[in-house]
Amino acid sequence: MEAALRHYRAFLRQPGRYLDLCFPVSPHPESSLVDVANARDILQEALRSLPQPSRAELGLVVACLDAEFRRRTLPDPHAYRRLHRHGEWWHRRLYDGVFRW
């Protein structure tokens, strides 16, 4: 969970008004977190499994990051073509495939 939160924050610290999500390209264990949607999945699972006091605290942090994520990423009108299942809203944002951060 700590790595996921670190990657989510690092993604949002990038300069620029709009951000595109990146696909993971490396076999490194944390490379799946390069796709920040995967990092957000891990945070969602933590929110479901943590006890209430910790869930509330993490929930506040994630809610603030989510607001920034929604503001700085754009919806992908063609996301349904690449999603094998109906992913959460954070999987339905534009990807460009280039890892820059």
CSV table of C-alpha atoms in Angstrom, one decimal:
chain,number,residue,atom,x,y,z
A,1,MET,CA,0.0,0.0,0.0
A,2,GLU,CA,2.9,2.4,0.8
A,3,ALA,CA,4.4,2.0,-2.7
A,4,ALA,CA,1.0,2.5,-4.3
A,5,LEU,CA,0.4,5.7,-2.4
A,6,ARG,CA,4.0,6.9,-3.2
A,7,HIS,CA,3.4,6.3,-6.9
A,8,TYR,CA,0.0,8.0,-6.9
A,9,ARG,CA,1.5,11.1,-5.3
A,10,ALA,CA,4.5,11.1,-7.7
A,11,PHE,CA,2.2,10.8,-10.7
A,12,LEU,CA,0.3,13.9,-9.5
A,13,ARG,CA,3.4,15.9,-8.8
A,14,GLN,CA,4.3,16.0,-12.5
A,15,PRO,CA,4.3,19.4,-14.1
A,16,GLY,CA,1.7,20.4,-16.6
A,17,ARG,CA,-2.1,20.9,-16.6
A,18,TYR,CA,-3.1,17.5,-17.9
A,19,LEU,CA,-1.6,14.1,-17.3
A,20,ASP,CA,-1.8,10.9,-19.3
A,21,LEU,CA,-1.6,7.5,-17.7
A,22,CYS,CA,1.3,5.2,-18.7
A,23,PHE,CA,1.3,1.4,-19.4
A,24,PRO,CA,3.8,-0.6,-17.4
A,25,VAL,CA,6.7,-1.8,-19.5
A,26,SER,CA,9.2,-3.4,-17.1
A,27,PRO,CA,9.4,-6.7,-15.3
A,28,HIS,CA,10.4,-4.9,-12.1
A,29,PRO,CA,8.0,-5.7,-9.3
A,30,GLU,CA,6.8,-2.0,-8.9
A,31,SER,CA,6.5,-1.5,-12.7
A,32,SER,CA,2.8,-2.3,-12.6
A,33,LEU,CA,2.5,0.8,-10.4
A,34,VAL,CA,3.7,3.0,-13.3
A,35,ASP,CA,0.2,2.6,-14.5
A,36,VAL,CA,-1.2,4.8,-11.7
A,37,ALA,CA,-4.6,3.1,-12.1
A,38,ASN,CA,-3.0,-0.1,-10.8
A,39,ALA,CA,-1.7,1.9,-7.8
A,40,ARG,CA,-5.2,3.2,-7.2
A,41,ASP,CA,-6.6,-0.3,-7.3
A,42,ILE,CA,-4.2,-1.3,-4.5
A,43,LEU,CA,-5.4,1.7,-2.5
A,44,GLN,CA,-9.0,0.8,-3.1
A,45,GLU,CA,-8.4,-2.7,-1.8
A,46,ALA,CA,-6.7,-1.2,1.3
A,47,LEU,CA,-9.7,1.0,1.9
A,48,ARG,CA,-12.0,-2.1,1.8
A,49,SER,CA,-9.8,-4.1,4.1
A,50,LEU,CA,-8.5,-1.7,6.7
A,51,PRO,CA,-10.2,-1.2,10.1
A,52,GLN,CA,-12.4,1.9,10.5
A,53,PRO,CA,-9.9,4.4,12.0
A,54,SER,CA,-7.2,3.6,9.5
A,55,ARG,CA,-9.8,3.4,6.6
A,56,ALA,CA,-11.1,6.9,7.4
A,57,GLU,CA,-7.6,8.4,7.6
A,58,LEU,CA,-6.5,6.8,4.3
A,59,GLY,CA,-9.9,7.7,2.8
A,60,LEU,CA,-9.3,11.4,3.3
A,61,VAL,CA,-5.9,11.2,1.7
A,62,VAL,CA,-7.1,9.2,-1.3
A,63,ALA,CA,-10.2,11.5,-1.7
A,64,CYS,CA,-7.9,14.5,-2.1
A,65,LEU,CA,-5.6,12.7,-4.5
A,66,ASP,CA,-8.6,11.5,-6.5
A,67,ALA,CA,-9.9,15.0,-6.8
A,68,GLU,CA,-6.6,16.1,-8.3
A,69,PHE,CA,-6.5,13.0,-10.5
A,70,ARG,CA,-9.9,13.7,-11.9
A,71,ARG,CA,-9.0,17.4,-12.5
A,72,ARG,CA,-5.7,16.6,-14.2
A,73,THR,CA,-6.6,13.6,-16.3
A,74,LEU,CA,-9.1,13.3,-19.1
A,75,PRO,CA,-11.8,10.7,-19.6
A,76,ASP,CA,-11.1,8.2,-22.4
A,77,PRO,CA,-14.2,7.7,-24.6
A,78,HIS,CA,-12.7,4.5,-26.0
A,79,ALA,CA,-11.7,2.9,-22.7
A,80,TYR,CA,-14.3,0.2,-23.2
A,81,ARG,CA,-12.1,-1.2,-26.1
A,82,ARG,CA,-9.1,-1.9,-23.8
A,83,LEU,CA,-10.9,-2.9,-20.6
A,84,HIS,CA,-11.7,-6.6,-20.3
A,85,ARG,CA,-13.9,-5.9,-17.3
A,86,HIS,CA,-15.7,-2.9,-16.2
A,87,GLY,CA,-12.9,-1.1,-14.4
A,88,GLU,CA,-13.3,1.6,-11.8
A,89,TRP,CA,-13.5,5.2,-13.0
A,90,TRP,CA,-9.7,5.7,-12.7
A,91,HIS,CA,-9.1,3.0,-15.4
A,92,ARG,CA,-11.2,5.1,-17.9
A,93,ARG,CA,-8.8,8.0,-18.3
A,94,LEU,CA,-6.5,8.7,-21.3
A,95,TYR,CA,-3.3,6.7,-21.7
A,96,ASP,CA,-0.4,7.7,-23.9
A,97,GLY,CA,1.9,4.9,-23.1
A,98,VAL,CA,5.1,7.0,-22.4
A,99,PHE,CA,6.6,6.8,-18.9
A,100,ARG,CA,7.9,10.3,-18.2
A,101,TRP,CA,8.0,10.6,-14.4
